[in-house]
Amino acid sequence: MNQGLGTALVTGASAGIGAVYADRLARRGYDLVLVARDEAKLNALAARLISETGVKAEVLRADLADADDLRKVETRLRSDDITMLVNNAGTAVAGPTIEMDPERLEAMIHLNVVVATRLARAVAPGLAQRHRGDIINIASVVAIRGDQPAISVGYGASKAYLLAFSEGLDSELTPYGVRVQAVLPGVTRTDLWEKGGLDINALPQDIVMETSDMVDAALAGFDQGERVTIPALPDVSDWTAFKTARAALLPNISHRLPAERYSRRRADSVSQ
Ligand SMILES: NC(=O)c1ccc[n+]([C@@H]2O[C@H](COP(=O)([O-])OP(=O)(O)OC[C@H]3O[C@@H](n4cnc5c(N)ncnc54)[C@H](OP(=O)(O)O)[C@@H]3O)[C@@H](O)[C@H]2O)c1
């Protein structure tokens, strides 16, 4: 076992953002566990990283939508050598909710929400016990688009869950010396778009980031200790202002009585 940085388990490492994370983490000196369904691609990536960097790279083929495979990955995450989980595997189903195949909608929510939560839940106790380690959750800027959804409402909502889960879990784990970073990429040039039936080349190209730039920026945010990283956001104080506005609501969102505008007395006086 690598006594330095330990081992990072990366889900969705066969392509796109996950494959770049694997590359960058290997170059930093992490040993790797590479998880996805396409074993041939994982084997090719592992062989390249072993020869180029000298780290250990293990392939763990798993369909995370399959309960037995998910348990296999959870078991690997409970090993003592694990110091990082990159919760990256995800999918996007595009289109209006009322036209969406409910089975595909459910499968997306299962992978983006349930699987990511289960994997974080599996790794967190060991990291907390050892007072060491990090969880990186790949969410998306769609998490904060609210009533202006992009790709699909369900996709945005699944990533909003992951952002909320990351922020809350970070509060729980920080006292144990464990950090949780949520990464919110904007449009990133990967196969996710084509798989979702969308043409990335039809988008204005000034909103499309190359995958290597996205991951390098996210890791720069990680190095700076950020809990939420939005790689494209020029001014980080815009995110701080968003959080401050949210926090300002907190003293006033639970009271014994409803707000004055909802009170019966006011309704009666309005109707008179
Ligand atoms: N691209 C963007 O514009 C963008 C923007 C914001 C956020 N994101 C997020 O970034 C993450 C990575 O996406 P990407 O753009 O890199 O997409 P991608 O190129 O389609 O890669 C997705 C990865 O997830 C794996 N995967 C999918 N279903 C899986 C399953 N059931 N079990 C195991 N692995 C599975 C795929 O591997 P196999 O097919 O080999 O299983 C692949 O390695 C996702 O969570 C996505 O929501 C992407």
CSV table of N, CA and C in Angstrom, one decimal, residues 74-201:
chain,number,residue,atom,x,y,z
A,74,GLU,N,-19.0,-0.8,-2.3
A,74,GLU,CA,-19.1,-0.4,-0.9
A,74,GLU,C,-18.1,-1.1,0.0
A,75,THR,N,-17.9,-2.4,-0.2
A,75,THR,CA,-17.0,-3.2,0.5
A,75,THR,C,-15.6,-2.7,0.3
A,76,ARG,N,-15.2,-2.4,-0.9
A,76,ARG,CA,-13.9,-2.0,-1.3
A,76,ARG,C,-13.6,-0.6,-0.6
A,77,LEU,N,-14.7,0.2,-0.5
A,77,LEU,CA,-14.5,1.5,0.1
A,77,LEU,C,-14.3,1.4,1.6
A,78,ARG,N,-14.6,0.3,2.2
A,78,ARG,CA,-14.5,0.1,3.7
A,78,ARG,C,-13.0,-0.3,4.0
A,79,SER,N,-12.2,-0.5,3.0
A,79,SER,CA,-10.8,-1.0,3.3
A,79,SER,C,-10.0,0.2,3.9
A,80,ASP,N,-9.0,-0.1,4.7
A,80,ASP,CA,-8.2,0.9,5.4
A,80,ASP,C,-7.3,1.7,4.5
A,81,ASP,N,-7.0,1.2,3.3
A,81,ASP,CA,-6.1,2.0,2.4
A,81,ASP,C,-6.8,3.2,1.7
A,82,ILE,N,-8.2,3.2,1.7
A,82,ILE,CA,-8.9,4.2,1.0
A,82,ILE,C,-8.8,5.6,1.7
A,83,THR,N,-8.4,6.6,1.0
A,83,THR,CA,-8.3,8.0,1.5
A,83,THR,C,-9.2,9.0,0.7
A,84,MET,N,-9.7,8.5,-0.4
A,84,MET,CA,-10.5,9.5,-1.2
A,84,MET,C,-11.6,8.7,-2.0
A,85,LEU,N,-12.7,9.3,-2.0
A,85,LEU,CA,-13.8,8.8,-2.9
A,85,LEU,C,-14.1,10.0,-3.9
A,86,VAL,N,-14.0,9.7,-5.2
A,86,VAL,CA,-14.5,10.6,-6.2
A,86,VAL,C,-15.8,10.1,-6.7
A,87,ASN,N,-16.9,10.6,-6.2
A,87,ASN,CA,-18.3,10.2,-6.6
A,87,ASN,C,-18.7,10.9,-7.9
A,88,ASN,N,-18.3,10.3,-9.0
A,88,ASN,CA,-18.4,11.0,-10.3
A,88,ASN,C,-19.4,10.3,-11.2
A,89,ALA,N,-19.6,9.0,-11.1
A,89,ALA,CA,-20.5,8.3,-12.1
A,89,ALA,C,-21.9,9.0,-12.0
A,90,GLY,N,-22.4,9.3,-13.2
A,90,GLY,CA,-23.7,10.0,-13.2
A,90,GLY,C,-24.2,10.0,-14.7
A,91,THR,N,-25.5,10.3,-14.8
A,91,THR,CA,-26.1,10.3,-16.1
A,91,THR,C,-27.1,11.4,-16.2
A,92,ALA,N,-27.4,11.8,-17.4
A,92,ALA,CA,-28.3,12.9,-17.6
A,92,ALA,C,-29.4,12.5,-18.6
A,93,VAL,N,-30.6,12.5,-18.2
A,93,VAL,CA,-31.7,12.2,-19.2
A,93,VAL,C,-32.4,13.6,-19.5
A,94,ALA,N,-32.4,13.9,-20.8
A,94,ALA,CA,-32.9,15.2,-21.2
A,94,ALA,C,-34.4,15.2,-21.5
A,95,GLY,N,-35.0,16.4,-21.5
A,95,GLY,CA,-36.3,16.6,-22.0
A,95,GLY,C,-37.3,17.0,-20.9
A,96,PRO,N,-38.5,17.4,-21.3
A,96,PRO,CA,-39.6,17.8,-20.4
A,96,PRO,C,-40.0,16.6,-19.5
A,97,THR,N,-40.3,16.9,-18.3
A,97,THR,CA,-40.7,15.8,-17.3
A,97,THR,C,-41.9,15.1,-17.8
A,98,ILE,N,-42.9,15.8,-18.4
A,98,ILE,CA,-44.1,15.1,-18.8
A,98,ILE,C,-44.0,14.2,-20.0
A,99,GLU,N,-42.8,14.3,-20.7
A,99,GLU,CA,-42.6,13.4,-21.8
A,99,GLU,C,-41.6,12.3,-21.5
A,100,MET,N,-41.0,12.4,-20.3
A,100,MET,CA,-39.8,11.5,-20.0
A,100,MET,C,-40.3,10.1,-19.6
A,101,ASP,N,-39.5,9.1,-20.1
A,101,ASP,CA,-39.8,7.7,-19.7
A,101,ASP,C,-39.6,7.6,-18.2
A,102,PRO,N,-40.6,7.2,-17.4
A,102,PRO,CA,-40.4,7.2,-16.0
A,102,PRO,C,-39.3,6.2,-15.5
A,103,GLU,N,-39.1,5.2,-16.3
A,103,GLU,CA,-38.1,4.2,-15.9
A,103,GLU,C,-36.7,4.9,-16.0
A,104,ARG,N,-36.5,5.6,-17.1
A,104,ARG,CA,-35.2,6.3,-17.2
A,104,ARG,C,-35.0,7.4,-16.2
A,105,LEU,N,-36.1,8.1,-15.9
A,105,LEU,CA,-36.0,9.1,-14.9
A,105,LEU,C,-35.6,8.5,-13.5
A,106,GLU,N,-36.2,7.4,-13.2
A,106,GLU,CA,-35.9,6.7,-11.9
A,106,GLU,C,-34.4,6.2,-11.9
A,107,ALA,N,-34.0,5.7,-13.1
A,107,ALA,CA,-32.6,5.2,-13.1
A,107,ALA,C,-31.6,6.3,-12.9
A,108,MET,N,-31.9,7.5,-13.5
A,108,MET,CA,-31.0,8.6,-13.4
A,108,MET,C,-31.0,9.0,-11.9
A,109,ILE,N,-32.1,9.1,-11.3
A,109,ILE,CA,-32.1,9.6,-9.9
A,109,ILE,C,-31.4,8.5,-9.0
A,110,HIS,N,-31.6,7.3,-9.3
A,110,HIS,CA,-31.0,6.2,-8.5
A,110,HIS,C,-29.5,6.4,-8.6
A,111,LEU,N,-28.9,6.5,-9.8
A,111,LEU,CA,-27.4,6.6,-10.0
A,111,LEU,C,-26.9,7.9,-9.4
A,112,ASN,N,-27.6,9.0,-9.7
A,112,ASN,CA,-27.0,10.4,-9.3
A,112,ASN,C,-27.2,10.6,-7.8
A,113,VAL,N,-28.3,10.1,-7.2
A,113,VAL,CA,-28.6,10.4,-5.8
A,113,VAL,C,-28.3,9.2,-4.9
A,114,VAL,N,-29.0,8.1,-5.2
A,114,VAL,CA,-29.0,7.0,-4.2
A,114,VAL,C,-27.6,6.3,-4.2
A,115,VAL,N,-27.1,6.1,-5.4
A,115,VAL,CA,-25.7,5.4,-5.4
A,115,VAL,C,-24.7,6.3,-4.8
A,116,ALA,N,-24.7,7.6,-5.2
A,116,ALA,CA,-23.7,8.5,-4.6
A,116,ALA,C,-23.8,8.6,-3.1
A,117,THR,N,-25.0,8.6,-2.6
A,117,THR,CA,-25.2,8.6,-1.1
A,117,THR,C,-24.7,7.4,-0.5
A,118,ARG,N,-25.0,6.2,-1.1
A,118,ARG,CA,-24.6,4.9,-0.5
A,118,ARG,C,-23.1,4.8,-0.5
A,119,LEU,N,-22.4,5.3,-1.5
A,119,LEU,CA,-20.9,5.2,-1.6
A,119,LEU,C,-20.3,6.1,-0.5
A,120,ALA,N,-20.8,7.3,-0.4
A,120,ALA,CA,-20.3,8.2,0.6
A,120,ALA,C,-20.5,7.7,2.0
A,121,ARG,N,-21.7,7.1,2.2
A,121,ARG,CA,-22.0,6.4,3.5
A,121,ARG,C,-21.1,5.3,3.8
A,122,ALA,N,-20.7,4.6,2.7
A,122,ALA,CA,-19.8,3.4,3.0
A,122,ALA,C,-18.4,3.9,3.3
A,123,VAL,N,-17.9,4.9,2.7
A,123,VAL,CA,-16.5,5.3,2.9
A,123,VAL,C,-16.4,6.2,4.2
A,124,ALA,N,-17.4,7.0,4.6
A,124,ALA,CA,-17.2,8.0,5.6
A,124,ALA,C,-16.8,7.5,7.0
A,125,PRO,N,-17.4,6.4,7.5
A,125,PRO,CA,-17.0,5.9,8.8
A,125,PRO,C,-15.5,5.6,8.9
A,126,GLY,N,-14.9,5.0,7.9
A,126,GLY,CA,-13.5,4.7,8.0
A,126,GLY,C,-12.6,5.9,8.0
A,127,LEU,N,-13.0,6.8,7.1
A,127,LEU,CA,-12.3,8.1,7.0
A,127,LEU,C,-12.3,8.8,8.3
A,128,ALA,N,-13.6,8.9,8.9
A,128,ALA,CA,-13.7,9.6,10.2
A,128,ALA,C,-12.9,8.9,11.3
A,129,GLN,N,-12.9,7.6,11.3
A,129,GLN,CA,-12.2,6.9,12.3
A,129,GLN,C,-10.7,7.1,12.2
A,130,ARG,N,-10.2,7.2,11.0
A,130,ARG,CA,-8.8,7.4,10.8
A,130,ARG,C,-8.4,8.9,10.7
A,131,HIS,N,-9.4,9.8,10.9
A,131,HIS,CA,-9.2,11.2,10.8
A,131,HIS,C,-8.5,11.7,9.6
A,132,ARG,N,-8.9,11.1,8.5
A,132,ARG,CA,-8.1,11.4,7.3
A,132,ARG,C,-8.9,11.0,6.0
A,133,GLY,N,-8.9,12.0,5.1
A,133,GLY,CA,-9.5,11.6,3.8
A,133,GLY,C,-10.5,12.6,3.3
A,134,ASP,N,-10.9,12.4,2.0
A,134,ASP,CA,-11.7,13.4,1.3
A,134,ASP,C,-12.8,12.7,0.5
A,135,ILE,N,-13.9,13.3,0.4
A,135,ILE,CA,-14.9,12.9,-0.6
A,135,ILE,C,-15.2,14.0,-1.6
A,136,ILE,N,-15.1,13.7,-2.8
A,136,ILE,CA,-15.4,14.7,-3.9
A,136,ILE,C,-16.6,14.2,-4.6
A,137,ASN,N,-17.7,15.1,-4.5
A,137,ASN,CA,-18.9,14.7,-5.2
A,137,ASN,C,-19.1,15.6,-6.5
A,138,ILE,N,-19.2,15.0,-7.6
A,138,ILE,CA,-19.4,15.7,-8.8
A,138,ILE,C,-20.9,16.0,-9.0
A,139,ALA,N,-21.2,17.2,-8.7
A,139,ALA,CA,-22.6,17.7,-8.9
A,139,ALA,C,-22.7,18.4,-10.2
A,140,SER,N,-23.2,19.6,-10.3
A,140,SER,CA,-23.3,20.3,-11.5
A,140,SER,C,-23.9,21.7,-11.2
A,141,VAL,N,-23.6,22.7,-12.1
A,141,VAL,CA,-24.2,24.0,-11.9
A,141,VAL,C,-25.8,23.9,-12.0
A,142,VAL,N,-26.3,22.9,-12.6
A,142,VAL,CA,-27.7,22.8,-12.7
A,142,VAL,C,-28.4,22.7,-11.3
A,143,ALA,N,-27.5,22.3,-10.3
A,143,ALA,CA,-28.0,22.2,-8.9
A,143,ALA,C,-28.5,23.6,-8.4
A,144,ILE,N,-28.1,24.7,-9.0
A,144,ILE,CA,-28.5,26.0,-8.4
A,144,ILE,C,-29.3,26.8,-9.5
A,145,ARG,N,-29.8,26.1,-10.5
A,145,ARG,CA,-30.6,26.8,-11.5
A,145,ARG,C,-32.1,27.0,-11.1
A,146,GLY,N,-32.5,26.3,-10.0
A,146,GLY,CA,-33.9,26.6,-9.5
A,146,GLY,C,-34.9,26.5,-10.6
A,147,ASP,N,-35.7,27.6,-10.8
A,147,ASP,CA,-36.8,27.5,-11.8
A,147,ASP,C,-36.4,27.8,-13.2
A,148,GLN,N,-35.0,27.7,-13.5
A,148,GLN,CA,-34.6,27.8,-14.8
A,148,GLN,C,-33.8,26.6,-15.2
A,149,PRO,N,-34.5,25.4,-15.2
A,149,PRO,CA,-33.7,24.2,-15.4
A,149,PRO,C,-33.0,24.1,-16.8
A,150,ALA,N,-32.0,23.2,-16.8
A,150,ALA,CA,-31.3,22.9,-18.0
A,150,ALA,C,-31.2,21.4,-18.1
A,151,ILE,N,-31.2,20.9,-19.3
A,151,ILE,CA,-31.1,19.4,-19.6
A,151,ILE,C,-32.5,18.8,-19.2
A,152,SER,N,-32.8,18.7,-17.9
A,152,SER,CA,-34.1,18.3,-17.4
A,152,SER,C,-34.3,18.7,-16.0
A,153,VAL,N,-35.5,18.8,-15.6
A,153,VAL,CA,-35.8,19.1,-14.2
A,153,VAL,C,-35.3,18.0,-13.2
A,154,GLY,N,-35.5,16.8,-13.6
A,154,GLY,CA,-35.0,15.7,-12.7
A,154,GLY,C,-33.5,15.7,-12.6
A,155,TYR,N,-32.8,16.0,-13.7
A,155,TYR,CA,-31.3,16.0,-13.6
A,155,TYR,C,-30.9,17.1,-12.7
A,156,GLY,N,-31.5,18.3,-12.8
A,156,GLY,CA,-31.1,19.4,-11.9
A,156,GLY,C,-31.4,19.1,-10.5
A,157,ALA,N,-32.6,18.5,-10.3
A,157,ALA,CA,-33.0,18.2,-8.9
A,157,ALA,C,-32.1,17.1,-8.3
A,158,SER,N,-31.6,16.2,-9.1
A,158,SER,CA,-30.7,15.1,-8.6
A,158,SER,C,-29.4,15.8,-8.2
A,159,LYS,N,-28.9,16.8,-8.9
A,159,LYS,CA,-27.7,17.4,-8.6
A,159,LYS,C,-27.8,18.4,-7.4
A,160,ALA,N,-29.0,19.0,-7.3
A,160,ALA,CA,-29.3,19.8,-6.1
A,160,ALA,C,-29.3,19.0,-4.9
A,161,TYR,N,-29.8,17.8,-4.9
A,161,TYR,CA,-29.6,16.9,-3.8
A,161,TYR,C,-28.2,16.6,-3.5
A,162,LEU,N,-27.4,16.4,-4.5
A,162,LEU,CA,-26.0,16.1,-4.2
A,162,LEU,C,-25.2,17.3,-3.6
A,163,LEU,N,-25.6,18.5,-4.1
A,163,LEU,CA,-25.0,19.7,-3.5
A,163,LEU,C,-25.4,19.8,-2.0
A,164,ALA,N,-26.7,19.6,-1.7
A,164,ALA,CA,-27.2,19.7,-0.3
A,164,ALA,C,-26.5,18.6,0.5
A,165,PHE,N,-26.5,17.4,0.0
A,165,PHE,CA,-25.9,16.3,0.7
A,165,PHE,C,-24.4,16.6,1.0
A,166,SER,N,-23.7,17.1,0.1
A,166,SER,CA,-22.2,17.4,0.2
A,166,SER,C,-22.0,18.5,1.3
A,167,GLU,N,-22.8,19.5,1.2
A,167,GLU,CA,-22.6,20.6,2.2
A,167,GLU,C,-22.9,20.1,3.6
A,168,GLY,N,-24.0,19.4,3.8
A,168,GLY,CA,-24.4,18.9,5.1
A,168,GLY,C,-23.4,17.8,5.6
A,169,LEU,N,-23.0,16.9,4.7
A,169,LEU,CA,-22.0,15.9,5.1
A,169,LEU,C,-20.7,16.5,5.5
A,170,ASP,N,-20.3,17.6,4.8
A,170,ASP,CA,-19.0,18.3,5.1
A,170,ASP,C,-19.1,18.8,6.6
A,171,SER,N,-20.3,19.4,6.9
A,171,SER,CA,-20.4,19.9,8.3
A,171,SER,C,-20.3,18.7,9.3
A,172,GLU,N,-20.9,17.6,9.0
A,172,GLU,CA,-20.8,16.4,9.9
A,172,GLU,C,-19.3,15.9,10.0
A,173,LEU,N,-18.6,15.9,8.9
A,173,LEU,CA,-17.3,15.2,8.9
A,173,LEU,C,-16.1,16.1,9.2
A,174,THR,N,-16.3,17.4,9.0
A,174,THR,CA,-15.1,18.3,9.3
A,174,THR,C,-14.5,18.1,10.7
A,175,PRO,N,-15.4,17.9,11.7
A,175,PRO,CA,-14.8,17.7,13.0
A,175,PRO,C,-13.9,16.5,13.1
A,176,TYR,N,-14.1,15.5,12.2
A,176,TYR,CA,-13.3,14.3,12.1
A,176,TYR,C,-12.1,14.5,11.2
A,177,GLY,N,-11.9,15.7,10.7
A,177,GLY,CA,-10.7,15.9,9.8
A,177,GLY,C,-10.9,15.4,8.4
A,178,VAL,N,-12.2,15.2,8.1
A,178,VAL,CA,-12.5,14.7,6.7
A,178,VAL,C,-13.3,15.8,6.0
A,179,ARG,N,-12.9,16.0,4.7
A,179,ARG,CA,-13.5,17.1,3.9
A,179,ARG,C,-14.4,16.6,2.8
A,180,VAL,N,-15.5,17.3,2.6
A,180,VAL,CA,-16.3,16.9,1.4
A,180,VAL,C,-16.4,18.1,0.5
A,181,GLN,N,-16.0,17.9,-0.7
A,181,GLN,CA,-16.0,19.0,-1.7
A,181,GLN,C,-17.1,18.6,-2.8
A,182,ALA,N,-18.0,19.6,-3.0
A,182,ALA,CA,-18.9,19.5,-4.1
A,182,ALA,C,-18.4,20.3,-5.3
A,183,VAL,N,-18.3,19.6,-6.5
A,183,VAL,CA,-17.8,20.3,-7.7
A,183,VAL,C,-19.0,20.5,-8.6
A,184,LEU,N,-19.2,21.8,-9.0
A,184,LEU,CA,-20.3,22.1,-9.9
A,184,LEU,C,-19.8,22.6,-11.3
A,185,PRO,N,-19.6,21.6,-12.1
A,185,PRO,CA,-19.1,22.0,-13.5
A,185,PRO,C,-20.3,22.6,-14.3
A,186,GLY,N,-19.9,23.5,-15.1
A,186,GLY,CA,-20.9,23.9,-16.2
A,186,GLY,C,-20.8,22.9,-17.3
A,187,VAL,N,-21.2,23.3,-18.5
A,187,VAL,CA,-21.1,22.4,-19.7
A,187,VAL,C,-19.6,22.0,-19.9
A,188,THR,N,-19.4,20.7,-19.9
A,188,THR,CA,-18.1,20.2,-20.0
A,188,THR,C,-18.1,19.2,-21.2
A,189,ARG,N,-17.0,19.3,-22.0
A,189,ARG,CA,-17.0,18.5,-23.3
A,189,ARG,C,-16.7,17.0,-23.0
A,190,THR,N,-17.8,16.2,-22.8
A,190,THR,CA,-17.7,14.8,-22.6
A,190,THR,C,-18.8,14.1,-23.4
A,191,ASP,N,-18.8,12.8,-23.3
A,191,ASP,CA,-19.8,12.0,-24.1
A,191,ASP,C,-21.2,12.0,-23.4
A,192,LEU,N,-21.3,12.6,-22.2
A,192,LEU,CA,-22.6,12.6,-21.5
A,192,LEU,C,-23.6,13.3,-22.3
A,193,TRP,N,-23.3,14.3,-23.1
A,193,TRP,CA,-24.3,15.0,-23.9
A,193,TRP,C,-24.8,14.1,-25.0
A,194,GLU,N,-23.9,13.5,-25.7
A,194,GLU,CA,-24.4,12.6,-26.8
A,194,GLU,C,-25.3,11.5,-26.3
A,195,LYS,N,-24.8,10.9,-25.1
A,195,LYS,CA,-25.5,9.8,-24.5
A,195,LYS,C,-26.9,10.2,-24.1
A,196,GLY,N,-27.1,11.5,-23.7
A,196,GLY,CA,-28.4,12.1,-23.3
A,196,GLY,C,-29.2,12.6,-24.5
A,197,GLY,N,-28.7,12.3,-25.8
A,197,GLY,CA,-29.4,12.8,-27.0
A,197,GLY,C,-29.2,14.3,-27.2
A,198,LEU,N,-28.2,14.9,-26.7
A,198,LEU,CA,-28.0,16.3,-26.9
A,198,LEU,C,-26.7,16.6,-27.7
A,199,ASP,N,-26.7,17.7,-28.5
A,199,ASP,CA,-25.6,18.0,-29.3
A,199,ASP,C,-24.8,19.2,-28.7
A,200,ILE,N,-23.7,18.8,-28.1
A,200,ILE,CA,-22.9,19.9,-27.4
A,200,ILE,C,-22.4,20.9,-28.4
A,201,ASN,N,-22.2,20.5,-29.6
A,201,ASN,CA,-21.7,21.5,-30.6
A,201,ASN,C,-22.7,22.5,-31.0
